[in-house]
Short mmCIF file of C-alpha atoms in Angstrom, two decimals:
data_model
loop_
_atom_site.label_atom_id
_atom_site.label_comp_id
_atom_site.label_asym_id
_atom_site.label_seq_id
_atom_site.Cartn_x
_atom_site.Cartn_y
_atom_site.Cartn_z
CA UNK A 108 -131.02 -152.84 -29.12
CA UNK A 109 -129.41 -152.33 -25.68
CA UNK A 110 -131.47 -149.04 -24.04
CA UNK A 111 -129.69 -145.95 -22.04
CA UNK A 112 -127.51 -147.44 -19.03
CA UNK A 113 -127.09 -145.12 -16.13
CA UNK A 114 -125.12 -146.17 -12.85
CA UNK A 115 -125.45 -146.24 -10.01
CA UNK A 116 -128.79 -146.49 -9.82
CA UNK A 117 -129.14 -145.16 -6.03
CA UNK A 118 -126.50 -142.77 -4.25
CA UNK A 119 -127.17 -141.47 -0.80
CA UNK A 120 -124.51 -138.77 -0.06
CA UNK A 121 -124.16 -135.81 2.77
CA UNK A 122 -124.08 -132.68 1.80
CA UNK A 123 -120.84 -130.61 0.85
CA UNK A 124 -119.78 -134.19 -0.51
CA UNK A 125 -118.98 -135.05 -4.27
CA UNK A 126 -120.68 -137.29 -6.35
CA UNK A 127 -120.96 -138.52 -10.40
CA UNK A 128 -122.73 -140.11 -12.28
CA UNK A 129 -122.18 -141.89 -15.41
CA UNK A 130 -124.29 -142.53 -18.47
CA UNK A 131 -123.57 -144.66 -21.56
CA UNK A 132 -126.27 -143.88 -24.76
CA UNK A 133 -127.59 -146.07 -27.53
CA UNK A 134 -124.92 -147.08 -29.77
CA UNK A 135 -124.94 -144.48 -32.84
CA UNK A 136 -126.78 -141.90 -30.70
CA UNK A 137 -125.07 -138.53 -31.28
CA UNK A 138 -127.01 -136.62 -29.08
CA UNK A 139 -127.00 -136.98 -24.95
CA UNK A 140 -129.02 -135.33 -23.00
CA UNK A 141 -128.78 -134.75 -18.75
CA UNK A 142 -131.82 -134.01 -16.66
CA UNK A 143 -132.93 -133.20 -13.26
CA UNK A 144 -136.24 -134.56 -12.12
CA UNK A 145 -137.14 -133.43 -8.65
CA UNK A 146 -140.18 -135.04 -7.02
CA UNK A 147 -143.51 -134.04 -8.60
CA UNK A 148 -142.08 -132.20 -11.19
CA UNK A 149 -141.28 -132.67 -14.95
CA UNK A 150 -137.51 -133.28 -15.79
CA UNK A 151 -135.57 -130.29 -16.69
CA UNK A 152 -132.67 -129.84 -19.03
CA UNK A 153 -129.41 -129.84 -17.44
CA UNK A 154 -127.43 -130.12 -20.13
CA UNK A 155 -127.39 -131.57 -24.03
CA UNK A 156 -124.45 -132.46 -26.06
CA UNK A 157 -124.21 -133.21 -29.68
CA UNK A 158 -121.26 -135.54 -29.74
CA UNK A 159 -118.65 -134.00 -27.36
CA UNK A 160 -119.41 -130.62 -27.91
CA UNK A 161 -121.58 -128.89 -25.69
CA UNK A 162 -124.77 -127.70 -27.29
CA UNK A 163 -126.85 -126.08 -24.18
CA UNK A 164 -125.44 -125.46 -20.89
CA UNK A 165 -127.51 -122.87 -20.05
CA UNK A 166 -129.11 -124.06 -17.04
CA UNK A 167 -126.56 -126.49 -15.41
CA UNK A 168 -125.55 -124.64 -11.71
CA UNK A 169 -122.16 -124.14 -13.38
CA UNK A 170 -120.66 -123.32 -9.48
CA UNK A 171 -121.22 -126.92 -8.43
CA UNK A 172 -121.90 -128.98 -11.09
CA UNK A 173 -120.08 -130.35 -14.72
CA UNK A 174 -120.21 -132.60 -16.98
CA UNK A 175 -118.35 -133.55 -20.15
CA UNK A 176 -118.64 -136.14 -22.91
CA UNK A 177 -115.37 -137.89 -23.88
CA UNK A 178 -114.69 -138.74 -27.37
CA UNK A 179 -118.44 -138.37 -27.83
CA UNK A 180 -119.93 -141.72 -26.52
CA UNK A 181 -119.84 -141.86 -22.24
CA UNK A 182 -120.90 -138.87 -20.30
CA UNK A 183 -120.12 -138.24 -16.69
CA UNK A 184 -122.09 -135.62 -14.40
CA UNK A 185 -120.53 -134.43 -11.15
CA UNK A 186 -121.43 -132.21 -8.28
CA UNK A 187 -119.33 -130.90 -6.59
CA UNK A 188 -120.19 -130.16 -3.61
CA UNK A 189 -124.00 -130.74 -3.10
CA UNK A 190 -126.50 -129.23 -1.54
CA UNK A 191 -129.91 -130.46 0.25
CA UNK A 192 -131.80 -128.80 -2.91
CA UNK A 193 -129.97 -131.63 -5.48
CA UNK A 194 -131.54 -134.32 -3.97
CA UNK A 195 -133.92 -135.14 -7.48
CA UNK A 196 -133.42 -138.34 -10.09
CA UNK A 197 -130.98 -137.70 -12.85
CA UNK A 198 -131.99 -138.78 -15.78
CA UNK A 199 -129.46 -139.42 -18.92
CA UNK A 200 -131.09 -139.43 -22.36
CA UNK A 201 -129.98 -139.79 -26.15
CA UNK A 202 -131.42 -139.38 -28.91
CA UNK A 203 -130.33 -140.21 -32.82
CA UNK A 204 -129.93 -136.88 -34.70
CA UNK A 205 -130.17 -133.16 -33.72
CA UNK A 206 -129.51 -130.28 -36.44
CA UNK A 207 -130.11 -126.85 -35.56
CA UNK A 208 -133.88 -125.82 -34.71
CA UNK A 209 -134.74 -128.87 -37.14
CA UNK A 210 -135.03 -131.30 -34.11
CA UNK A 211 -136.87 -134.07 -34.96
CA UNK A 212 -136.11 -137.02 -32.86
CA UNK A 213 -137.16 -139.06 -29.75
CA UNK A 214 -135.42 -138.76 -26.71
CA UNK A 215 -134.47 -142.54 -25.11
CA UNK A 216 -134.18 -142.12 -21.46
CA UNK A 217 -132.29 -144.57 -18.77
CA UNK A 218 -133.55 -145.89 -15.38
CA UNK A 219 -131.85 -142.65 -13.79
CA UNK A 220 -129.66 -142.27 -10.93
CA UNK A 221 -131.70 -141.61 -7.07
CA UNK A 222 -129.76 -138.89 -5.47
CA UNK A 223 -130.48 -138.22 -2.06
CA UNK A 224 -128.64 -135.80 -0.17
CA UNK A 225 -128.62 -135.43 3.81
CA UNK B 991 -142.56 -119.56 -16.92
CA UNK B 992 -141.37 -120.80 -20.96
CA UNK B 993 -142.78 -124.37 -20.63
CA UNK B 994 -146.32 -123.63 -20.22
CA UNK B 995 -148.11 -126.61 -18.22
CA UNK B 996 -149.94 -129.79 -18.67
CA UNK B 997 -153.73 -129.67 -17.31
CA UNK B 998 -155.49 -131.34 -15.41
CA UNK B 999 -152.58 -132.10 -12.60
CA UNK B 1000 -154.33 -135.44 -11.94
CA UNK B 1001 -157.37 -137.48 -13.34
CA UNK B 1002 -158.64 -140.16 -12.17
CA UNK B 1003 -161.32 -142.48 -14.69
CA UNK B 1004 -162.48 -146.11 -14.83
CA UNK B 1005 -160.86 -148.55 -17.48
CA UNK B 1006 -162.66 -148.21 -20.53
CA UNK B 1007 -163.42 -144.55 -20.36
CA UNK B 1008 -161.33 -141.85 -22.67
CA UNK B 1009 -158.62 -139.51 -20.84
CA UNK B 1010 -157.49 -136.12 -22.28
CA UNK B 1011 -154.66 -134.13 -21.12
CA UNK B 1012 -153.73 -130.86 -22.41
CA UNK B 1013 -150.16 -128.90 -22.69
CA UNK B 1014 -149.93 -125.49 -23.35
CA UNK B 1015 -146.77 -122.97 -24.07
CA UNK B 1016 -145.77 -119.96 -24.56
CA UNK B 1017 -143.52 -119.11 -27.25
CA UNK B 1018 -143.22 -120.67 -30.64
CA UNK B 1019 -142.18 -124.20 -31.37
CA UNK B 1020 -140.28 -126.52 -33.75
CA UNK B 1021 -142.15 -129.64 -32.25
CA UNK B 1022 -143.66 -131.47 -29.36
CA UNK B 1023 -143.32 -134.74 -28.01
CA UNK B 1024 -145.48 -136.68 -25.49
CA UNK B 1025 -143.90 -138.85 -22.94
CA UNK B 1026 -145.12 -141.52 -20.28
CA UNK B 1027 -143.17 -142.36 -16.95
CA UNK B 1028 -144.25 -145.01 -14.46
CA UNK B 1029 -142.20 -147.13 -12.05
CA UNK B 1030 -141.95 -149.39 -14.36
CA UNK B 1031 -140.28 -148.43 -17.50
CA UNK B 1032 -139.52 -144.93 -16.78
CA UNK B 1033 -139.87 -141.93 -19.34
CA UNK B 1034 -141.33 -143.65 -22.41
CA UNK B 1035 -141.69 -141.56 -26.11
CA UNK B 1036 -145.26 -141.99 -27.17
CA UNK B 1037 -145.79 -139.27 -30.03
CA UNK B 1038 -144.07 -136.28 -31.92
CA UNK B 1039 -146.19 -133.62 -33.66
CA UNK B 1040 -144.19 -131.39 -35.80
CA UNK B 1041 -145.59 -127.55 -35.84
CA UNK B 1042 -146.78 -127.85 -39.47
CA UNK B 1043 -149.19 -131.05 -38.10
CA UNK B 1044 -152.15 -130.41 -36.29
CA UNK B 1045 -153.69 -134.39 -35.67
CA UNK B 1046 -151.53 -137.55 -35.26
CA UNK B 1047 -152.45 -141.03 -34.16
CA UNK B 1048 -150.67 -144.21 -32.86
CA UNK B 1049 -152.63 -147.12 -31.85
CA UNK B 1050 -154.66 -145.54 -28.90
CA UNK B 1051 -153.35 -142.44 -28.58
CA UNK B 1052 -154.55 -139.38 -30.55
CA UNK B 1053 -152.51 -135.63 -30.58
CA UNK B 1054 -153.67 -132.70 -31.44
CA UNK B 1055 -152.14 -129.73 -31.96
CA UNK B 1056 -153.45 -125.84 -32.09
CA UNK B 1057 -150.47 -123.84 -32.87
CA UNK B 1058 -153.26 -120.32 -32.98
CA UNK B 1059 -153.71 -121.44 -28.92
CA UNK B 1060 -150.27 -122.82 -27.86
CA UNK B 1061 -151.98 -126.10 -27.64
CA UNK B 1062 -151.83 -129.70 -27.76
CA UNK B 1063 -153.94 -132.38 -26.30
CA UNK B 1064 -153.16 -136.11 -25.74
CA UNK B 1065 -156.25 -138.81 -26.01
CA UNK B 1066 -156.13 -142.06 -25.03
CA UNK B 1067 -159.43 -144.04 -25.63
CA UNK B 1068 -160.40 -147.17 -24.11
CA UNK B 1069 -158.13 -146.73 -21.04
CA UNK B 1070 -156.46 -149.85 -19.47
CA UNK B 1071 -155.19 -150.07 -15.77
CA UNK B 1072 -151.67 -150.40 -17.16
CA UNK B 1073 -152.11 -146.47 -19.04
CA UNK B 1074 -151.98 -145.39 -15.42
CA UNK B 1075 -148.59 -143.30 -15.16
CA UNK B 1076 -147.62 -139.45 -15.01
CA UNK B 1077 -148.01 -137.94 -18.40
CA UNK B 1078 -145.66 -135.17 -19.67
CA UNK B 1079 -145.43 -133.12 -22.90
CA UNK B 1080 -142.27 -131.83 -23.74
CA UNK B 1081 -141.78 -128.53 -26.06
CA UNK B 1082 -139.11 -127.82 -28.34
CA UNK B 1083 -137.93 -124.24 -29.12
CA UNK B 1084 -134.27 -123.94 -28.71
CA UNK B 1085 -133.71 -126.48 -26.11
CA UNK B 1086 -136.32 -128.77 -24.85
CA UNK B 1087 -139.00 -127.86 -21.41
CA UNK B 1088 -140.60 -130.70 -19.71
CA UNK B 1089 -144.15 -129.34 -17.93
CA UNK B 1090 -145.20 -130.81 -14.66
CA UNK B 1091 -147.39 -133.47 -15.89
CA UNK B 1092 -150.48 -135.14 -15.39
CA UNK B 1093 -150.99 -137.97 -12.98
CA UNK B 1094 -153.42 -140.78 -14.53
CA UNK B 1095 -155.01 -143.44 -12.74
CA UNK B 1096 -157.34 -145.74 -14.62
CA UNK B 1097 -159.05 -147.74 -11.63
CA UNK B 1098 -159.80 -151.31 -12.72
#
């Protein structure tokens, strides 16, 4: 089966500039996942939707950044306008199921997008 | 902080020879799941340990987990150069915290 496709792959931007990024899932994969990965750290949740709705949001920098799910398949995550600090790898994940505090499923993460911002 | 760490931060052990990692948290959990990422293939799943398990097993890999201490340990025995890659465990209560990770090298 075809694996989590993020593009692009590398973005260098300047800062106070916009910028998205686009994931498509796993077909059948009702849960997607967005996180930030800075350098030497462990990936942390942006955001996770069960199909379209939004499930957690709770620590996506709501003043710059959003992201939505249409017609739960592709997601999109935008900044707008970055900062030197959001320079990290954004990594788009899905995963098959998720059902209240019963989560039981693996996540399936994509290459992730390089952001670099000057 | 809620997501607890993984320990050591590196480790560094010739091929052949066992590596353990630990993860510890801080609040209770539904499950946990243990990841790899390298250059290569990015964040891979290796393992899920519900909270009512306390041992599972896959090929290599061994998980253990001590809900008492907050704990969980990864085992891999008979290392290979190709197990080298950053380790991460990832708890789930609510929504789901990534720790830092631990960096393995298994020298050849």
């Amino acid at each position: 089966e075809a694996g989590v496709a993020q593009s692009p792959r590398y973005k260098i931007i300047e800062k106070r500039q916009s910028v998205a990024f686009w994931c498509n899932p796993i077909s059948g994969h009702a849960t997607l996942y967005w996180y930030q990965q800075i350098l030497g750290q462990g990936p942390k949740l942006l955001i996770q939707f069960q199909n379209n709705g939004v499930v957690d949001d709770s620590q996506l920098p709501k003043d710059r950044f959003s992201a939505e799910r249409l017609k739960g398949v592709d997601s999109t995550l935008k900044i707008q306008p970055a900062k030197l600090e959001d320079s990290a790898v954004y990594l788009c994940a899905s995963s098959l199921h998720f059902q209240g505090s019963d989560f039981l499923y693996e996540q399936y993460f994509g290459p992730g997008t390089r952001l670099t911002v000057t | 902080s809620q997501q607890g760490e993984e320990d050591p931060q590196a480790l560094s052990i010739q091929e052949g020879e066992n590596a353990t990692m630990n993860c510890s948290y801080k609040t209770s959990i539904n499950n946990l799941q243990w990841y790899r990422q390298n250059s290569g293939r990015g964040l891979v799943h290796l393992i899920l340990i519900r909270s009512n398990e306390r041992e599972k097993h896959s090929g290599r890999l061994r998980v253990t987990l001590d809900t008492s201490k907050k704990s969980s340990s990864l085992l891999i025995t008979a290392s290979r150069a190709a197990d080298t890659a950053s380790y991460f465990c990832a708890k789930y209560f609510n929504k789901f915290y990534f720790g830092s990770g631990t960096k393995l090298n298994v020298k050849p």
